[in-house]
Each structure stands twice: as C-alpha cells, then as structure tokens.
Amino acid sequence: VVEMIAKDISVPKDKISKIIGDMSLFQRDDYLTPPIGFSKHDVFPWKFNRKLSFIRRPITLVNDDLIWGNRQLYHSLRYLYDLITSSRLPVSEHGKMKRYLAKLIDARGNSFNDVVSEKLKAFKTLIVDSKVKKVNSQRIADSNGNDLGDIDVLVIVPSKKKIVVVEVKDFSFAKTPYEMHQQYLSVFCDDGDKLCYISKHKKRVDWIKAHIDEVVTKYNLDQGKWKVVDALVVDESITSNEFYHQNQTILLYSELTEETFKRIK
C-alpha cells in the first residue's frame, strides 16, 4: 500500500507509513489498558474525542493486512478536519500543532470580536469602542503593573448612564456531558494560578469601576453617577451556564439589540 501511494504523491515513504499508522486501529492484549502514548480517556468507548476511536482510526490493521471502508475513511477525514478547525484536536502541549491550533483560536476570536463590535457600532444610541488597551493614558493593569489584557468591547449607554464591559468569546458548542463540564471549568473555574475566562474578565471590570472618571473624560460623557456592569457575548449558547446556574450575564450574538444593553443590570 505504501509503495502504491508513494507512486502517486510526493511524500516520503516513512511519512506515509506514519500517517497510515496514526489512522489505524491495532490489536491490544487488554482492551482497557491504554498503549504507550495514550491515556484511559482514549480507551473508554463512552468518551468523546478519543484518539483510539473508530472515527479517528478508520483503518484496521490485522497482521500485515489493512482493512477499511471508503465511506468510513471519508467521514474520518471530515471529522479530523472539524477537530482541527474547531481547535479541539488533542495534541501535545508544546508541539507545532498546539501552536497552530492556538493561532486558529486567536484568529477566530479576533474575527468574532470585530463582527460583534461592528454590529454594536450600528446602534446609534450606543458609544462603542473595541480592543481597549488604555483609557486616556492609563494602561489596564493591576496594582503591581501586570497587564490585565484588552477589553474586547466597551459599550456606553448614555441614556442610562451605564458602562458595559463586554467579553467576547467564540466557544465551540459542548456536545457531551464531559465537554460541557470542561467548558464549565474553562469559563467559570480557576485552576491554581491559571485564571478562567470570567475571573480575567472581572479584573478588567473592576479596573473600569476604579477609573470611571477616566472613562467619562475620554468619551466626553456627562458628569454624574455612572453604573458599571458586564456581559459575555458568545456565538452559541453556553450550556454550562444554564446547567450550573452561574450568575453571569451571557448574551447571544444573534440576539444583540440596543434594548439588550439598556436592560442589563
């Protein structure tokens, strides 16, 4: 098979062999004992996104024979493409593929941020600014000078004297209970020194609360008492927010209106 493929494409034979190996299921002495390089997650049939699943490995290696079905091979390649483009492909933490998936996440996040910002700027009763790094000369940082990151979108509702700090996230929809739990952890739960999305966001919200005068000056707002609130704008509903009843305002992109921001408390 390797020889036959090598005649048609300009790929070294050792790489062809490795690709076939990575797409093949092989006999194991104990089904529930993961081979070297795999984990328990990869052998439990009820787990989603397993490295040793039939959808990930549509070729069966029996002695020296390769057995496959063209339809299953086609669906496997479509599935692999979906895992890569959604940045859900399990890879090593420090490899080239991890860096590539991180670039995809950043590109997708920046694109969605721009889409949300443009939609909000079309609402004439709102003042909208995006990717806010500073307010006047004040950098958004903690008391130790550590950068807190950009505010994705800053929305001001003059009629309500309300400032809305918006975090924009393009999440993949959680398909299984396991993925839903992982989504919950990444959005709402800190892991030691690693802060979750909401904790990072809340730090930026607190910074705005402490620098309202700077906001009023920069955007030429009326003097008086301004209220600071926050929201998370997502492309798809976060199932974990409903399931775990987190007290966080989450807005769907498709449902954004001027009235939405006037009603946020």
mmCIF file of N, CA, C and O in Angstrom, residues 97-156:
data_model
loop_
_atom_site.group_PDB
_atom_site.id
_atom_site.type_symbol
_atom_site.label_atom_id
_atom_site.label_comp_id
_atom_site.label_asym_id
_atom_site.label_seq_id
_atom_site.Cartn_x
_atom_site.Cartn_y
_atom_site.Cartn_z
ATOM 1 N N MET A 97 1.723 21.522 16.393
ATOM 2 C CA MET A 97 0.282 21.515 16.179
ATOM 3 C C MET A 97 -0.427 22.334 17.253
ATOM 4 O O MET A 97 -1.421 23.013 16.968
ATOM 5 N N LYS A 98 0.064 22.295 18.487
ATOM 6 C CA LYS A 98 -0.526 23.082 19.568
ATOM 7 C C LYS A 98 -0.429 24.577 19.250
ATOM 8 O O LYS A 98 -1.389 25.331 19.459
ATOM 9 N N ARG A 99 0.722 24.978 18.725
ATOM 10 C CA ARG A 99 0.903 26.393 18.363
ATOM 11 C C ARG A 99 -0.016 26.778 17.203
ATOM 12 O O ARG A 99 -0.563 27.882 17.166
ATOM 13 N N TYR A 100 -0.185 25.851 16.263
ATOM 14 C CA TYR A 100 -1.065 26.130 15.123
ATOM 15 C C TYR A 100 -2.518 26.269 15.579
ATOM 16 O O TYR A 100 -3.228 27.191 15.156
ATOM 17 N N LEU A 101 -2.960 25.376 16.472
ATOM 18 C CA LEU A 101 -4.329 25.451 16.979
ATOM 19 C C LEU A 101 -4.546 26.740 17.766
ATOM 20 O O LEU A 101 -5.628 27.336 17.711
ATOM 21 N N ALA A 102 -3.506 27.181 18.495
ATOM 22 C CA ALA A 102 -3.602 28.438 19.243
ATOM 23 C C ALA A 102 -3.786 29.618 18.288
ATOM 24 O O ALA A 102 -4.552 30.546 18.564
ATOM 25 N N LYS A 103 -3.094 29.565 17.143
ATOM 26 C CA LYS A 103 -3.251 30.626 16.134
ATOM 27 C C LYS A 103 -4.668 30.636 15.579
ATOM 28 O O LYS A 103 -5.249 31.703 15.336
ATOM 29 N N LEU A 104 -5.235 29.457 15.377
ATOM 30 C CA LEU A 104 -6.607 29.371 14.880
ATOM 31 C C LEU A 104 -7.586 29.980 15.877
ATOM 32 O O LEU A 104 -8.520 30.693 15.498
ATOM 33 N N ILE A 105 -7.367 29.683 17.157
ATOM 34 C CA ILE A 105 -8.238 30.222 18.207
ATOM 35 C C ILE A 105 -8.151 31.743 18.225
ATOM 36 O O ILE A 105 -9.171 32.447 18.302
ATOM 37 N N ASP A 106 -6.922 32.271 18.152
ATOM 38 C CA ASP A 106 -6.736 33.727 18.168
ATOM 39 C C ASP A 106 -7.398 34.379 16.954
ATOM 40 O O ASP A 106 -8.067 35.410 17.079
ATOM 41 N N ALA A 107 -7.182 33.770 15.790
ATOM 42 C CA ALA A 107 -7.751 34.341 14.563
ATOM 43 C C ALA A 107 -9.275 34.325 14.612
ATOM 44 O O ALA A 107 -9.938 35.304 14.242
ATOM 45 N N ARG A 108 -9.839 33.211 15.089
ATOM 46 C CA ARG A 108 -11.293 33.101 15.177
ATOM 47 C C ARG A 108 -11.845 34.088 16.201
ATOM 48 O O ARG A 108 -12.876 34.735 15.984
ATOM 49 N N GLY A 109 -11.131 34.229 17.336
ATOM 50 C CA GLY A 109 -11.560 35.153 18.374
ATOM 51 C C GLY A 109 -11.513 36.596 17.906
ATOM 52 O O GLY A 109 -12.451 37.371 18.142
ATOM 53 N N ASN A 110 -10.435 36.978 17.214
ATOM 54 C CA ASN A 110 -10.314 38.355 16.698
ATOM 55 C C ASN A 110 -11.389 38.648 15.659
ATOM 56 O O ASN A 110 -11.959 39.749 15.626
ATOM 57 N N SER A 111 -11.656 37.682 14.821
ATOM 58 C CA SER A 111 -12.670 37.864 13.790
ATOM 59 C C SER A 111 -14.046 38.064 14.415
ATOM 60 O O SER A 111 -14.798 38.976 14.026
ATOM 61 N N PHE A 112 -14.386 37.230 15.402
ATOM 62 C CA PHE A 112 -15.688 37.346 16.048
ATOM 63 C C PHE A 112 -15.795 38.647 16.836
ATOM 64 O O PHE A 112 -16.848 39.287 16.869
ATOM 65 N N ASN A 113 -14.681 39.064 17.445
ATOM 66 C CA ASN A 113 -14.647 40.336 18.177
ATOM 67 C C ASN A 113 -14.995 41.487 17.231
ATOM 68 O O ASN A 113 -15.779 42.384 17.568
ATOM 69 N N ASP A 114 -14.414 41.464 16.037
ATOM 70 C CA ASP A 114 -14.679 42.516 15.055
ATOM 71 C C ASP A 114 -16.145 42.498 14.604
ATOM 72 O O ASP A 114 -16.763 43.555 14.427
ATOM 73 N N VAL A 115 -16.691 41.305 14.425
ATOM 74 C CA VAL A 115 -18.085 41.174 13.991
ATOM 75 C C VAL A 115 -19.030 41.744 15.050
ATOM 76 O O VAL A 115 -19.972 42.486 14.728
ATOM 77 N N VAL A 116 -18.769 41.414 16.311
ATOM 78 C CA VAL A 116 -19.610 41.924 17.399
ATOM 79 C C VAL A 116 -19.505 43.442 17.485
ATOM 80 O O VAL A 116 -20.512 44.161 17.593
ATOM 81 N N SER A 117 -18.280 43.956 17.410
ATOM 82 C CA SER A 117 -18.051 45.392 17.507
ATOM 83 C C SER A 117 -18.774 46.149 16.401
ATOM 84 O O SER A 117 -19.429 47.174 16.653
ATOM 85 N N GLU A 118 -18.687 45.646 15.171
ATOM 86 C CA GLU A 118 -19.335 46.317 14.055
ATOM 87 C C GLU A 118 -20.854 46.317 14.195
ATOM 88 O O GLU A 118 -21.523 47.298 13.857
ATOM 89 N N LYS A 119 -21.392 45.225 14.703
ATOM 90 C CA LYS A 119 -22.838 45.163 14.893
ATOM 91 C C LYS A 119 -23.290 46.201 15.920
ATOM 92 O O LYS A 119 -24.296 46.899 15.721
ATOM 93 N N LEU A 120 -22.531 46.328 17.013
ATOM 94 C CA LEU A 120 -22.907 47.262 18.077
ATOM 95 C C LEU A 120 -22.716 48.715 17.641
ATOM 96 O O LEU A 120 -23.483 49.595 18.047
ATOM 97 N N LYS A 121 -21.714 48.967 16.812
ATOM 98 C CA LYS A 121 -21.473 50.340 16.351
ATOM 99 C C LYS A 121 -22.598 50.846 15.454
ATOM 100 O O LYS A 121 -22.759 52.059 15.277
ATOM 101 N N ALA A 122 -23.379 49.928 14.918
ATOM 102 C CA ALA A 122 -24.512 50.328 14.072
ATOM 103 C C ALA A 122 -25.679 50.858 14.901
ATOM 104 O O ALA A 122 -26.584 51.496 14.363
ATOM 105 N N PHE A 123 -25.643 50.613 16.219
ATOM 106 C CA PHE A 123 -26.693 51.112 17.106
ATOM 107 C C PHE A 123 -26.334 52.539 17.517
ATOM 108 O O PHE A 123 -25.427 52.758 18.325
ATOM 109 N N LYS A 124 -27.038 53.509 16.995
ATOM 110 C CA LYS A 124 -26.648 54.925 17.127
ATOM 111 C C LYS A 124 -26.795 55.472 18.548
ATOM 112 O O LYS A 124 -26.206 56.507 18.871
ATOM 113 N N THR A 125 -27.558 54.802 19.403
ATOM 114 C CA THR A 125 -27.720 55.315 20.768
ATOM 115 C C THR A 125 -26.613 54.837 21.705
ATOM 116 O O THR A 125 -26.596 55.213 22.877
ATOM 117 N N LEU A 126 -25.709 54.021 21.180
ATOM 118 C CA LEU A 126 -24.616 53.483 21.992
ATOM 119 C C LEU A 126 -23.281 54.082 21.560
ATOM 120 O O LEU A 126 -23.085 54.409 20.389
ATOM 121 N N ILE A 127 -22.375 54.206 22.512
ATOM 122 C CA ILE A 127 -20.978 54.546 22.213
ATOM 123 C C ILE A 127 -20.187 53.246 22.344
ATOM 124 O O ILE A 127 -20.250 52.579 23.382
ATOM 125 N N VAL A 128 -19.476 52.878 21.292
ATOM 126 C CA VAL A 128 -18.808 51.577 21.262
ATOM 127 C C VAL A 128 -17.336 51.737 20.922
ATOM 128 O O VAL A 128 -16.985 52.439 19.963
ATOM 129 N N ASP A 129 -16.492 51.093 21.704
ATOM 130 C CA ASP A 129 -15.054 51.067 21.434
ATOM 131 C C ASP A 129 -14.588 49.626 21.596
ATOM 132 O O ASP A 129 -15.102 48.886 22.451
ATOM 133 N N SER A 130 -13.637 49.203 20.776
ATOM 134 C CA SER A 130 -13.205 47.807 20.831
ATOM 135 C C SER A 130 -11.701 47.688 21.048
ATOM 136 O O SER A 130 -10.938 48.612 20.762
ATOM 137 N N LYS A 131 -11.305 46.533 21.580
ATOM 138 C CA LYS A 131 -9.900 46.210 21.853
ATOM 139 C C LYS A 131 -9.225 47.354 22.625
ATOM 140 O O LYS A 131 -8.188 47.884 22.218
ATOM 141 N N VAL A 132 -9.839 47.698 23.743
ATOM 142 C CA VAL A 132 -9.379 48.827 24.548
ATOM 143 C C VAL A 132 -8.196 48.400 25.423
ATOM 144 O O VAL A 132 -8.348 47.565 26.311
ATOM 145 N N LYS A 133 -7.032 48.991 25.147
ATOM 146 C CA LYS A 133 -5.824 48.690 25.921
ATOM 147 C C LYS A 133 -5.575 49.732 27.000
ATOM 148 O O LYS A 133 -5.008 49.417 28.058
ATOM 149 N N LYS A 134 -5.973 50.963 26.724
ATOM 150 C CA LYS A 134 -5.773 52.070 27.651
ATOM 151 C C LYS A 134 -7.029 52.932 27.680
ATOM 152 O O LYS A 134 -7.806 52.965 26.728
ATOM 153 N N VAL A 135 -7.203 53.637 28.790
ATOM 154 C CA VAL A 135 -8.227 54.674 28.872
ATOM 155 C C VAL A 135 -7.485 55.960 29.184
ATOM 156 O O VAL A 135 -6.903 56.098 30.261
ATOM 157 N N ASN A 136 -7.490 56.872 28.217
ATOM 158 C CA ASN A 136 -6.578 58.019 28.250
ATOM 159 C C ASN A 136 -5.159 57.482 28.309
ATOM 160 O O ASN A 136 -4.767 56.653 27.520
ATOM 161 N N SER A 137 -4.385 57.867 29.277
ATOM 162 C CA SER A 137 -3.006 57.379 29.367
ATOM 163 C C SER A 137 -2.873 56.213 30.341
ATOM 164 O O SER A 137 -1.772 55.707 30.574
ATOM 165 N N GLN A 138 -4.013 55.774 30.896
ATOM 166 C CA GLN A 138 -3.981 54.734 31.916
ATOM 167 C C GLN A 138 -4.048 53.343 31.270
ATOM 168 O O GLN A 138 -5.026 52.996 30.618
ATOM 169 N N ARG A 139 -2.977 52.566 31.442
ATOM 170 C CA ARG A 139 -2.969 51.196 30.932
ATOM 171 C C ARG A 139 -3.802 50.307 31.840
ATOM 172 O O ARG A 139 -3.813 50.476 33.060
ATOM 173 N N ILE A 140 -4.512 49.365 31.257
ATOM 174 C CA ILE A 140 -5.350 48.455 32.042
ATOM 175 C C ILE A 140 -4.449 47.402 32.682
ATOM 176 O O ILE A 140 -4.023 46.436 32.036
ATOM 177 N N ALA A 141 -4.128 47.605 33.948
ATOM 178 C CA ALA A 141 -3.178 46.746 34.651
ATOM 179 C C ALA A 141 -3.568 46.678 36.119
ATOM 180 O O ALA A 141 -4.303 47.524 36.638
ATOM 181 N N ASP A 142 -3.069 45.657 36.824
ATOM 182 C CA ASP A 142 -3.360 45.547 38.254
ATOM 183 C C ASP A 142 -2.436 46.444 39.062
ATOM 184 O O ASP A 142 -1.605 47.189 38.498
ATOM 185 N N SER A 143 -2.541 46.387 40.382
ATOM 186 C CA SER A 143 -1.773 47.278 41.250
ATOM 187 C C SER A 143 -0.272 47.040 41.172
ATOM 188 O O SER A 143 0.525 47.900 41.532
ATOM 189 N N ASN A 144 0.112 45.858 40.672
ATOM 190 C CA ASN A 144 1.534 45.531 40.514
ATOM 191 C C ASN A 144 2.054 45.852 39.114
ATOM 192 O O ASN A 144 3.204 45.559 38.788
ATOM 193 N N GLY A 145 1.199 46.435 38.296
ATOM 194 C CA GLY A 145 1.612 46.786 36.944
ATOM 195 C C GLY A 145 1.481 45.654 35.941
ATOM 196 O O GLY A 145 1.903 45.792 34.785
ATOM 197 N N ASN A 146 0.877 44.530 36.369
ATOM 198 C CA ASN A 146 0.696 43.397 35.456
ATOM 199 C C ASN A 146 -0.475 43.662 34.509
ATOM 200 O O ASN A 146 -1.565 44.053 34.946
ATOM 201 N N ASP A 147 -0.219 43.473 33.234
ATOM 202 C CA ASP A 147 -1.241 43.735 32.215
ATOM 203 C C ASP A 147 -2.448 42.825 32.418
ATOM 204 O O ASP A 147 -2.304 41.617 32.642
ATOM 205 N N LEU A 148 -3.642 43.387 32.341
ATOM 206 C CA LEU A 148 -4.880 42.624 32.521
ATOM 207 C C LEU A 148 -5.525 42.244 31.195
ATOM 208 O O LEU A 148 -6.585 41.617 31.181
ATOM 209 N N GLY A 149 -4.886 42.611 30.102
ATOM 210 C CA GLY A 149 -5.441 42.286 28.795
ATOM 211 C C GLY A 149 -6.405 43.353 28.300
ATOM 212 O O GLY A 149 -6.800 44.258 29.034
ATOM 213 N N ASP A 150 -6.778 43.239 27.039
ATOM 214 C CA ASP A 150 -7.678 44.207 26.426
ATOM 215 C C ASP A 150 -9.115 43.988 26.878
ATOM 216 O O ASP A 150 -9.521 42.856 27.185
ATOM 217 N N ILE A 151 -9.875 45.063 26.876
ATOM 218 C CA ILE A 151 -11.331 44.948 26.968
ATOM 219 C C ILE A 151 -11.823 44.733 25.542
ATOM 220 O O ILE A 151 -11.593 45.571 24.666
ATOM 221 N N ASP A 152 -12.477 43.610 25.304
ATOM 222 C CA ASP A 152 -12.890 43.278 23.936
ATOM 223 C C ASP A 152 -13.763 44.376 23.342
ATOM 224 O O ASP A 152 -13.480 44.886 22.258
ATOM 225 N N VAL A 153 -14.838 44.706 24.042
ATOM 226 C CA VAL A 153 -15.723 45.779 23.586
ATOM 227 C C VAL A 153 -16.213 46.559 24.805
ATOM 228 O O VAL A 153 -16.681 45.965 25.774
ATOM 229 N N LEU A 154 -16.091 47.861 24.731
ATOM 230 C CA LEU A 154 -16.612 48.744 25.774
ATOM 231 C C LEU A 154 -17.842 49.449 25.213
ATOM 232 O O LEU A 154 -17.758 50.149 24.207
ATOM 233 N N VAL A 155 -18.992 49.208 25.857
ATOM 234 C CA VAL A 155 -20.252 49.771 25.381
ATOM 235 C C VAL A 155 -20.767 50.774 26.416
ATOM 236 O O VAL A 155 -20.870 50.452 27.602
ATOM 237 N N ILE A 156 -21.088 51.979 25.957
ATOM 238 C CA ILE A 156 -21.611 53.018 26.847
ATOM 239 C C ILE A 156 -23.035 53.359 26.418
ATOM 240 O O ILE A 156 -23.303 53.588 25.232
#
